[in-house]
XYZ file of N, CA and C in Angstrom:
786
model
N 77.843 98.903 157.923
C 78.938 98.413 157.088
C 79.831 99.585 156.700
N 81.148 99.393 156.819
C 82.081 100.467 156.497
C 82.115 100.701 154.986
N 82.576 101.901 154.621
C 82.672 102.253 153.202
C 83.655 101.343 152.478
N 84.772 101.016 153.152
C 85.775 100.144 152.531
C 85.199 98.756 152.260
N 84.433 98.219 153.236
C 83.851 96.889 153.052
C 82.782 96.911 151.950
N 82.007 97.982 151.892
C 80.989 98.092 150.849
C 81.647 98.135 149.457
N 82.773 98.854 149.389
C 83.511 98.940 148.125
C 84.008 97.551 147.694
N 84.579 96.807 148.650
C 85.078 95.469 148.335
C 83.945 94.538 147.907
N 82.796 94.680 148.547
C 81.654 93.845 148.163
C 81.177 94.193 146.757
N 81.187 95.481 146.431
C 80.770 95.912 145.099
C 81.707 95.337 144.041
N 83.002 95.418 144.290
C 83.958 94.832 143.346
C 83.753 93.331 143.239
N 83.464 92.701 144.372
C 83.217 91.270 144.374
C 81.982 90.906 143.561
N 80.923 91.700 143.688
C 79.708 91.457 142.918
C 79.979 91.581 141.416
N 80.729 92.604 141.042
C 81.046 92.813 139.634
C 81.866 91.652 139.075
N 82.834 91.196 139.850
C 83.663 90.066 139.416
C 82.849 88.782 139.327
N 81.955 88.564 140.297
C 81.125 87.369 140.302
C 80.232 87.320 139.063
N 79.747 88.486 138.655
C 78.907 88.577 137.463
C 79.732 88.635 136.182
N 81.055 88.470 136.330
C 82.003 88.490 135.209
C 82.005 89.836 134.477
N 81.740 90.895 135.220
C 81.855 92.248 134.676
C 83.248 92.766 135.031
N 84.241 92.090 134.471
C 85.616 92.330 134.907
C 86.144 93.701 134.525
N 85.751 94.196 133.360
C 86.213 95.527 132.962
C 85.591 96.611 133.833
N 84.326 96.414 134.210
C 83.687 97.356 135.131
C 84.352 97.301 136.496
N 84.694 96.111 136.955
C 85.380 95.972 138.242
C 86.723 96.672 138.219
N 87.434 96.532 137.090
C 88.753 97.171 136.957
C 88.620 98.692 136.938
N 87.534 99.189 136.344
C 87.355 100.638 136.200
C 86.700 101.277 137.408
N 86.206 100.469 138.348
C 85.437 101.004 139.477
C 86.170 102.110 140.237
N 87.435 101.927 140.631
C 88.099 103.017 141.380
C 88.143 104.322 140.585
N 88.439 104.206 139.300
C 88.538 105.404 138.463
C 87.188 106.099 138.328
N 86.131 105.327 138.156
C 84.797 105.908 138.001
C 84.342 106.553 139.307
N 84.642 105.913 140.443
C 84.263 106.494 141.733
C 84.998 107.811 141.981
N 86.278 107.845 141.629
C 87.047 109.090 141.789
C 86.478 110.189 140.894
N 86.116 109.813 139.651
C 85.535 110.784 138.727
C 84.175 111.269 139.233
N 83.409 110.353 139.812
C 82.077 110.707 140.324
C 82.188 111.721 141.457
N 83.166 111.493 142.335
C 83.357 112.445 143.441
C 83.821 113.793 142.925
N 84.816 113.769 142.002
C 85.397 115.011 141.506
C 84.372 115.841 140.733
N 83.511 115.153 139.965
C 82.559 115.874 139.115
C 81.155 115.906 139.711
N 81.016 115.382 140.937
C 79.734 115.352 141.628
C 78.632 114.732 140.768
N 78.968 113.590 140.221
C 77.996 112.867 139.397
C 76.855 112.341 140.250
N 75.690 112.209 139.650
C 74.591 111.524 140.323
C 74.881 110.034 140.320
N 74.189 109.297 141.153
C 74.375 107.857 141.216
C 74.056 107.210 139.861
N 73.019 107.690 139.212
C 72.631 107.144 137.911
C 73.715 107.374 136.866
N 74.277 108.570 136.849
C 75.330 108.899 135.883
C 76.565 108.034 136.101
N 76.950 107.860 137.365
C 78.127 107.051 137.679
C 77.906 105.592 137.283
N 76.718 105.087 137.570
C 76.419 103.701 137.227
C 76.405 103.519 135.706
N 75.833 104.476 134.973
C 75.808 104.393 133.513
C 77.229 104.429 132.960
N 78.084 105.261 133.533
C 79.475 105.357 133.100
C 80.191 104.028 133.306
N 79.951 103.396 134.439
C 80.597 102.132 134.759
C 80.157 101.031 133.791
N 78.870 100.950 133.545
C 78.357 99.909 132.659
C 78.717 100.178 131.201
N 78.853 101.447 130.827
C 79.284 101.781 129.470
C 80.667 101.211 129.191
N 81.536 101.277 130.175
C 82.889 100.723 130.027
C 82.817 99.217 129.772
N 81.951 98.524 130.519
C 81.812 97.084 130.339
C 81.227 96.750 128.971
N 80.222 97.503 128.547
C 79.596 97.256 127.241
C 80.601 97.464 126.113
N 81.369 98.543 126.178
C 82.351 98.812 125.131
C 83.415 97.725 125.074
N 83.859 97.245 126.228
C 84.852 96.179 126.258
C 84.282 94.876 125.697
N 83.026 94.599 126.030
C 82.377 93.392 125.514
C 82.233 93.454 124.007
N 81.821 94.609 123.483
C 81.684 94.776 122.039
C 83.029 94.631 121.338
N 84.084 95.156 121.950
C 85.416 95.034 121.355
C 85.852 93.574 121.290
N 85.560 92.804 122.325
C 85.913 91.382 122.316
C 85.112 90.623 121.267
N 83.835 90.948 121.140
C 82.997 90.278 120.140
C 83.473 90.595 118.725
N 83.849 91.863 118.492
C 84.353 92.253 117.188
C 85.640 91.501 116.866
N 86.544 91.419 117.835
C 87.801 90.694 117.628
C 87.533 89.231 117.308
N 86.553 88.641 117.974
C 86.199 87.240 117.725
C 85.630 87.063 116.322
N 84.758 87.987 115.905
C 84.181 87.900 114.562
C 85.255 88.064 113.493
N 86.220 88.941 113.731
C 87.300 89.153 112.769
C 88.194 87.915 112.668
N 88.459 87.266 113.797
C 89.268 86.037 113.759
C 88.562 84.966 112.938
N 87.261 84.828 113.157
C 86.505 83.809 112.422
C 86.443 84.147 110.935
N 86.312 85.418 110.606
C 86.111 85.830 109.218
C 87.301 85.499 108.320
N 88.512 85.494 108.864
C 89.725 85.173 108.087
C 89.917 86.122 106.905
N 89.600 87.396 107.091
C 89.808 88.360 106.007
C 91.307 88.501 105.727
N 91.709 88.478 104.458
C 93.145 88.487 104.140
C 93.834 89.821 104.395
N 93.069 90.907 104.409
C 93.611 92.252 104.634
C 92.603 93.063 105.441
N 93.059 94.116 106.135
C 92.139 94.946 106.932
C 91.480 96.045 106.114
N 91.229 95.794 104.852
C 90.678 96.827 103.972
C 89.259 97.232 104.363
N 88.980 98.517 104.213
C 87.621 99.047 104.323
C 87.321 99.804 103.031
N 86.090 100.242 102.893
C 85.712 100.941 101.669
C 86.486 102.247 101.507
N 86.937 102.826 102.607
C 87.721 104.064 102.530
C 89.066 103.850 101.858
N 89.527 102.606 101.803
C 90.818 102.303 101.184
C 90.722 102.185 99.663
N 89.504 102.097 99.143
C 89.339 101.900 97.706
C 89.290 103.250 96.988
N 90.136 103.391 95.975
C 90.226 104.646 95.224
C 89.288 104.580 94.017
N 88.066 105.047 94.209
C 87.089 105.003 93.122
C 87.505 105.888 91.949
N 88.177 107.000 92.237
C 88.590 107.911 91.170
C 89.602 107.247 90.240
N 90.417 106.374 90.789
C 91.440 105.702 89.988
C 90.918 104.449 89.296
N 89.680 104.057 89.608
C 89.095 102.856 88.999
C 87.709 103.207 88.460
N 87.663 103.881 87.322
C 86.378 104.337 86.778
C 85.468 103.191 86.347
N 85.988 101.979 86.278
C 85.164 100.846 85.892
C 84.218 100.373 86.969
N 84.324 100.929 88.169
C 83.479 100.513 89.289
C 82.310 101.483 89.446
N 81.120 100.937 89.612
C 79.924 101.745 89.863
C 79.914 102.115 91.350
N 80.444 103.302 91.667
C 80.584 103.706 93.066
C 79.238 103.778 93.772
N 78.215 104.268 93.083
C 76.893 104.385 93.710
C 76.372 103.013 94.117
N 76.574 102.012 93.272
C 76.131 100.653 93.592
C 76.905 100.094 94.772
N 78.218 100.304 94.788
C 79.041 99.788 95.890
C 78.650 100.450 97.208
N 78.405 101.751 97.179
C 77.984 102.453 98.395
C 76.643 101.909 98.900
N 75.763 101.590 97.972
C 74.475 101.021 98.361
C 74.677 99.632 98.974
N 75.545 98.823 98.386
C 75.826 97.500 98.941
C 76.437 97.609 100.341
N 77.207 98.658 100.576
C 77.854 98.850 101.876
C 76.853 99.142 102.990
N 75.619 99.478 102.634
C 74.578 99.620 103.660
C 74.151 98.260 104.201
N 74.531 97.198 103.480
C 74.248 95.802 103.864
C 72.776 95.439 103.751
N 72.020 96.232 102.998
C 70.619 95.888 102.797
C 70.466 94.559 102.065
N 71.472 94.191 101.267
C 71.376 92.942 100.518
C 71.362 91.720 101.432
N 71.839 91.877 102.671
C 71.799 90.769 103.615
C 70.382 90.494 104.100
N 69.540 91.515 104.097
C 68.192 91.375 104.644
C 67.326 90.408 103.840
N 67.562 90.340 102.532
C 66.766 89.398 101.729
C 67.639 88.323 101.089
N 68.785 88.050 101.706
C 69.684 86.964 101.276
C 70.088 87.098 99.810
N 70.370 88.327 99.392
C 70.840 88.554 98.026
C 72.343 88.293 97.934
N 72.817 88.110 96.712
C 74.229 87.843 96.471
C 74.880 89.009 95.741
N 76.203 89.007 95.738
C 76.972 90.019 95.005
C 78.014 89.291 94.173
N 78.019 89.536 92.864
C 79.023 88.968 91.976
C 79.911 90.096 91.462
N 81.205 89.995 91.735
C 82.182 90.960 91.262
C 82.952 90.296 90.127
N 82.761 90.803 88.912
C 83.289 90.156 87.713
C 84.249 91.096 86.996
N 85.440 90.583 86.661
C 86.391 91.407 85.933
C 87.750 90.755 85.860
N 88.653 91.305 85.074
C 89.984 90.729 84.921
C 90.800 90.873 86.204
N 91.924 90.166 86.293
C 92.762 90.246 87.500
C 93.255 91.665 87.762
N 93.337 92.001 89.060
C 93.985 93.243 89.471
C 93.125 94.483 89.504
N 91.811 94.368 89.203
C 90.995 95.582 89.111
C 90.343 95.974 90.436
N 90.544 95.176 91.490
C 90.025 95.551 92.810
C 88.851 94.729 93.294
N 88.585 93.589 92.665
C 87.437 92.762 93.074
C 87.592 92.262 94.503
N 88.760 91.719 94.821
C 88.986 91.186 96.172
C 88.937 92.293 97.208
N 89.502 93.437 96.880
C 89.506 94.559 97.816
C 88.085 94.998 98.146
N 87.231 95.076 97.133
C 85.839 95.458 97.361
C 85.107 94.387 98.159
N 85.358 93.110 97.842
C 84.713 92.021 98.579
C 85.103 92.051 100.050
N 86.387 92.269 100.322
C 86.862 92.333 101.701
C 86.274 93.545 102.414
N 86.201 94.679 101.718
C 85.652 95.896 102.326
C 84.184 95.700 102.701
N 83.405 95.077 101.823
C 82.002 94.805 102.135
C 81.888 93.799 103.284
N 82.768 92.808 103.278
C 82.768 91.818 104.361
C 83.111 92.470 105.693
N 84.077 93.387 105.677
C 84.455 94.074 106.920
C 83.298 94.916 107.440
N 82.540 95.545 106.534
C 81.365 96.307 106.959
C 80.369 95.396 107.666
N 80.203 94.183 107.136
C 79.275 93.229 107.751
C 79.774 92.773 109.118
N 81.075 92.534 109.236
C 81.658 92.153 110.532
C 81.439 93.259 111.547
N 81.725 94.493 111.144
C 81.565 95.632 112.050
C 80.110 95.810 112.483
N 79.179 95.406 111.617
C 77.751 95.540 111.933
C 77.237 94.399 112.804
N 78.119 93.453 113.125
C 77.729 92.378 114.034
C 77.383 91.061 113.364
N 77.606 90.953 112.050
C 77.249 89.737 111.333
C 78.406 88.734 111.318
N 78.052 87.464 111.221
C 79.052 86.400 111.108
C 79.445 86.262 109.642
N 80.740 86.380 109.372
C 81.262 86.415 108.008
C 82.405 85.413 107.895
N 82.536 84.813 106.714
C 83.681 83.932 106.478
C 84.201 84.167 105.066
N 85.526 84.269 104.943
C 86.192 84.510 103.662
C 87.005 83.282 103.270
N 86.873 82.879 102.016
C 87.668 81.774 101.493
C 87.866 81.979 100.010
N 88.808 81.257 99.424
C 88.924 81.235 97.969
C 88.165 80.025 97.455
N 87.834 80.043 96.163
C 87.132 78.909 95.576
C 87.963 77.636 95.687
N 89.279 77.767 95.483
C 90.159 76.597 95.560
C 90.207 76.038 96.982
N 90.271 76.928 97.986
C 90.294 76.470 99.380
C 88.981 75.793 99.750
N 87.869 76.356 99.301
C 86.566 75.760 99.592
C 86.487 74.354 99.003
N 86.907 74.212 97.748
C 86.856 72.904 97.095
C 87.752 71.903 97.827
N 88.944 72.349 98.252
C 89.872 71.452 98.948
C 89.308 71.009 100.297
N 88.700 71.939 101.030
C 88.119 71.592 102.328
C 86.958 70.620 102.177
N 86.136 70.832 101.159
C 85.007 69.932 100.925
C 85.507 68.539 100.522
N 86.533 68.496 99.681
C 87.093 67.209 99.246
C 87.657 66.440 100.438
N 88.401 67.145 101.286
C 88.996 66.507 102.473
C 87.900 66.010 103.416
N 86.872 66.823 103.602
C 85.767 66.434 104.487
C 85.049 65.198 103.953
N 84.880 65.120 102.636
C 84.211 63.960 102.040
C 85.019 62.690 102.289
N 86.337 62.780 102.139
C 87.193 61.618 102.362
C 87.154 61.164 103.821
N 86.984 62.123 104.734
C 87.001 61.817 106.170
C 85.610 61.566 106.743
N 84.597 61.537 105.882
C 83.244 61.279 106.360
C 82.630 62.438 107.120
N 83.061 63.669 106.808
C 82.563 64.854 107.508
C 81.786 65.776 106.576
N 81.158 65.215 105.549
C 80.483 66.044 104.552
C 79.389 66.906 105.177
N 78.563 66.332 106.003
C 77.479 67.090 106.632
C 78.030 68.212 107.502
N 79.142 67.940 108.173
C 79.759 68.948 109.043
C 80.266 70.128 108.241
N 80.960 69.856 107.120
C 81.513 70.959 106.329
C 80.401 71.747 105.644
N 79.313 71.072 105.273
C 78.189 71.789 104.681
C 77.527 72.715 105.709
N 77.411 72.238 106.945
C 76.851 73.099 108.006
C 77.761 74.288 108.264
N 79.073 74.052 108.188
C 80.025 75.144 108.418
C 79.840 76.251 107.376
N 79.770 75.872 106.096
C 79.638 76.885 105.056
C 78.229 77.480 104.989
N 77.258 76.781 105.545
C 75.895 77.326 105.587
C 75.735 78.347 106.701
N 76.619 78.320 107.699
C 76.425 79.104 108.912
C 76.559 80.615 108.787
N 77.611 81.135 108.135
C 77.812 82.586 108.135
C 76.685 83.351 107.456
N 76.378 84.500 107.998
C 75.382 85.372 107.352
C 75.890 85.815 105.977
N 77.205 85.971 105.868
C 77.822 86.352 104.597
C 79.037 85.470 104.353
N 79.053 84.806 103.198
C 80.189 83.987 102.774
C 80.822 84.665 101.569
N 82.138 84.887 101.632
C 82.877 85.463 100.507
C 83.698 84.350 99.863
N 83.469 84.125 98.569
C 84.230 83.139 97.807
C 85.033 83.910 96.763
N 86.335 83.930 96.939
C 87.222 84.747 96.117
C 87.890 83.892 95.033
N 88.222 84.545 93.920
C 89.080 83.964 92.880
C 88.487 82.744 92.187
N 87.200 82.744 91.936
C 86.625 81.661 91.153
C 87.084 81.810 89.707
N 87.699 80.751 89.176
C 88.167 80.779 87.801
C 89.657 81.000 87.655
N 90.332 81.439 88.732
C 91.765 81.675 88.640
C 92.549 80.357 88.574
N 92.082 79.371 89.313
C 92.703 78.056 89.309
C 91.657 77.025 88.903
N 92.066 75.987 88.157
C 91.092 74.950 87.794
C 90.618 74.201 89.031
N 89.314 73.978 89.142
C 88.771 73.233 90.268
C 88.994 71.748 90.040
N 89.233 70.978 91.096
C 89.359 69.524 90.938
C 88.051 68.924 90.426
N 88.075 67.624 90.119
C 86.924 66.980 89.512
C 85.628 67.207 90.245
N 85.653 67.145 91.578
C 84.437 67.324 92.362
C 84.299 68.746 92.901
N 85.198 69.643 92.471
C 85.186 71.007 93.007
C 83.951 71.799 92.628
N 83.562 71.723 91.347
C 82.377 72.465 90.910
C 81.129 71.953 91.604
N 81.057 70.634 91.799
C 79.903 70.050 92.491
C 79.836 70.519 93.939
N 80.998 70.545 94.623
C 81.039 71.010 96.018
C 80.630 72.467 96.113
N 81.131 73.287 95.190
C 80.780 74.700 95.196
C 79.286 74.881 94.965
N 78.726 74.106 94.053
C 77.289 74.180 93.804
C 76.496 73.821 95.063
N 76.917 72.789 95.762
C 76.163 72.371 96.950
C 76.224 73.430 98.046
N 77.366 74.109 98.173
C 77.460 75.209 99.133
C 76.504 76.341 98.733
N 76.541 76.715 97.451
C 75.649 77.770 96.962
C 74.193 77.360 97.128
N 73.889 76.120 96.835
C 72.516 75.633 96.875
C 71.933 75.669 98.289
N 72.745 75.274 99.283
C 72.209 75.247 100.638
C 72.089 76.650 101.232
N 72.782 77.616 100.665
C 72.663 78.995 101.133
C 71.575 79.762 100.371
N 71.087 79.182 99.299
C 70.120 79.821 98.404
C 68.872 80.287 99.167
N 68.597 81.586 99.061
C 67.438 82.236 99.686
C 67.504 82.248 101.216
N 68.646 81.861 101.779
C 68.800 81.856 103.237
C 69.872 82.835 103.707
N 70.998 82.856 103.005
C 72.119 83.715 103.406
C 72.778 84.276 102.149
N 73.580 85.315 102.326
C 74.196 86.005 101.191
C 75.601 85.497 100.906
N 75.966 85.581 99.630
C 77.299 85.185 99.189
C 77.869 86.275 98.287
N 79.115 86.634 98.535
C 79.854 87.504 97.618
C 80.849 86.626 96.876
N 80.853 86.712 95.566
C 81.738 85.882 94.765
C 82.511 86.765 93.801
N 83.834 86.578 93.740
C 84.651 87.301 92.767
C 85.154 86.323 91.728
N 85.136 86.746 90.474
C 85.570 85.855 89.399
C 86.121 86.652 88.223
N 87.060 86.049 87.527
C 87.588 86.640 86.300
C 86.933 86.022 85.068
N 85.944 85.163 85.284
C 85.255 84.473 84.194
C 83.921 85.165 83.928
N 83.722 85.621 82.732
C 82.466 86.277 82.379
C 81.275 85.348 82.538
N 80.163 85.889 82.995
C 78.977 85.075 83.267
C 78.521 84.311 82.024
N 78.683 84.907 80.861
C 78.209 84.286 79.630
C 78.925 82.976 79.309
N 80.121 82.775 79.848
C 80.888 81.562 79.516
C 81.038 80.620 80.704
N 80.260 80.838 81.774
C 80.354 79.950 82.939
C 80.084 78.500 82.570
N 79.073 78.278 81.760
C 78.656 76.905 81.461
C 79.799 76.074 80.909
N 80.705 76.694 80.139
C 81.815 75.935 79.585
C 83.122 76.085 80.331
N 83.135 76.911 81.376
C 84.399 77.227 82.047
C 84.715 76.349 83.243
N 83.699 75.678 83.801
C 83.925 74.945 85.045
C 83.726 73.436 84.915
N 83.956 72.922 83.708
C 83.971 71.476 83.546
C 82.604 70.852 83.339
N 81.674 71.130 84.239
C 80.333 70.544 84.162
C 79.340 71.658 83.845
N 78.870 71.689 82.605
C 78.000 72.777 82.162
C 76.682 72.794 82.932
N 76.153 71.613 83.255
C 74.876 71.547 83.970
C 75.000 72.123 85.372
N 76.063 71.726 86.086
C 76.292 72.229 87.441
C 76.541 73.731 87.416
N 77.359 74.186 86.449
C 77.666 75.616 86.354
C 76.400 76.429 86.100
N 75.530 75.941 85.221
C 74.291 76.657 84.921
C 73.364 76.696 86.130
N 73.280 75.583 86.855
C 72.424 75.541 88.048
C 72.951 76.467 89.133
N 74.275 76.495 89.291
C 74.880 77.373 90.298
C 74.639 78.836 89.942
N 74.821 79.171 88.685
C 74.616 80.545 88.236
C 73.159 80.967 88.399
N 72.240 80.035 88.140
C 70.816 80.319 88.289
C 70.492 80.734 89.716
N 71.051 80.043 90.692
C 70.787 80.358 92.100
C 71.478 81.640 92.527
N 72.687 81.854 92.038
C 73.411 83.070 92.399
C 72.725 84.317 91.863
N 72.198 84.223 90.640
C 71.645 85.408 89.986
C 70.188 85.677 90.327
N 69.510 84.728 90.971
C 68.096 84.923 91.289
C 67.885 86.216 92.074
N 68.703 86.406 93.084
C 68.718 87.673 93.826
C 70.169 88.111 93.888
N 70.558 89.011 93.018
C 71.980 89.360 92.983
C 72.213 90.741 92.411
N 73.300 91.339 92.867
C 73.842 92.545 92.247
C 75.121 92.123 91.530
N 75.177 92.377 90.234
C 76.359 92.016 89.441
C 77.165 93.287 89.196
N 78.408 93.267 89.661
C 79.294 94.422 89.517
C 80.375 94.050 88.512
N 80.240 94.548 87.307
C 81.263 94.313 86.296
C 82.323 95.399 86.371
N 83.581 94.988 86.413
C 84.687 95.947 86.526
C 85.594 95.771 85.319
N 85.710 96.814 84.525
C 86.570 96.779 83.341
C 87.401 98.044 83.346
N 88.531 97.986 84.027
C 89.363 99.178 84.159
C 90.810 98.801 84.341
N 91.654 99.788 84.671
C 93.083 99.522 84.839
C 93.356 98.656 86.056
N 94.444 97.930 86.017
C 94.827 97.056 87.114
C 95.412 97.863 88.266
N 94.883 97.635 89.466
C 95.427 98.278 90.662
C 96.898 97.914 90.847
N 97.191 96.617 90.706
C 98.552 96.145 90.981
C 99.550 96.683 89.964
N 99.150 96.714 88.681
C 100.045 97.249 87.672
C 100.282 98.740 87.876
N 99.217 99.462 88.268
C 99.363 100.892 88.513
C 100.300 101.138 89.697
N 100.151 100.330 90.749
C 101.017 100.460 91.921
C 102.461 100.154 91.552
N 102.651 99.106 90.740
C 104.001 98.745 90.306
C 104.613 99.860 89.471
N 103.807 100.456 88.571
C 104.297 101.542 87.733
C 104.692 102.751 88.569
N 103.865 103.084 89.577
C 104.178 104.222 90.452
C 105.467 103.973 91.224
N 105.647 102.727 91.711
C 106.866 102.383 92.445
C 108.087 102.510 91.533
N 107.954 102.026 90.294
C 109.069 102.110 89.345
C 109.404 103.562 89.027
N 108.360 104.383 88.853
C 108.589 105.800 88.570
C 109.320 106.478 89.715
N 108.959 106.147 90.952
C 109.631 106.736 92.112
C 111.090 106.321 92.183
N 111.345 105.050 91.850
C 112.730 104.573 91.849
C 113.561 105.308 90.801
N 112.971 105.485 89.613
C 113.688 106.189 88.551
C 113.969 107.637 88.934
N 112.985 108.285 89.574
C 113.182 109.667 90.010
C 114.296 109.763 91.041
N 114.329 108.742 91.952
C 115.373 108.738 92.972
C 116.745 108.579 92.376
N 116.857 107.666 91.408
C 118.147 107.442 90.754
C 118.566 108.674 89.973
N 117.614 109.282 89.265
C 117.912 110.491 88.481
C 118.338 111.643 89.379
N 117.666 111.750 90.533
C 117.993 112.823 91.467
C 119.403 112.678 92.024
N 119.791 111.425 92.364
C 121.132 111.202 92.909
C 122.184 111.423 91.830
N 121.846 111.023 90.599
C 122.808 111.182 89.495
C 123.043 112.652 89.217
N 121.967 113.464 89.357
C 122.122 114.895 89.090
C 122.921 115.556 90.184
């Protein structure tokens, strides 16, 4: 068999096995192998490494699409020095994702603007990067989806959907009033994930007043009981990120105007 025919058969085998990135890289790897006098094993490892990296990149992109993270934030984007109300050591420990191993939860509690959502997204992104299935939603969106599913006879389907991710992030609990059946739907989602999968929840409502804050004191207490059984509670009481950013922007504008006037 000629060298050209053997080459075409090799490309054909790679394509048949759906190793398309390896097939695309084959000419380049063969040229590199000749130039650098690679062993057959080294060349083959190089070729398959290209396919593995491409496959991992596609899987990561798929996980990110499913996760619906609102921003591409990572923990490196969070300014711990500017937010002394955050326990950095605890957040760094949570970023190891050990809490996923025993289906623990994370509650981020504090007033608006202190960085709760940013931290939740950063932890979620760490989980996505580590290969876990993650989904991000707000409490209001979750309640609306459950309500719509109930009306359409898809309750079991929506419950399976929210039970599926290894990590579920529920943002902004307490910012908007939940509809009549919203607290019940949220409880059922929390209940079916209890001791099975982890949930990160951000809220501006202090834990001590949950029972009276969500309409149904019994449901709120039961939900809190399940969330706190295995949980890390991160209380944040510090300056607002958004207000600080707005103040810095205003200061820059004033400096610009003053500079031009001078």
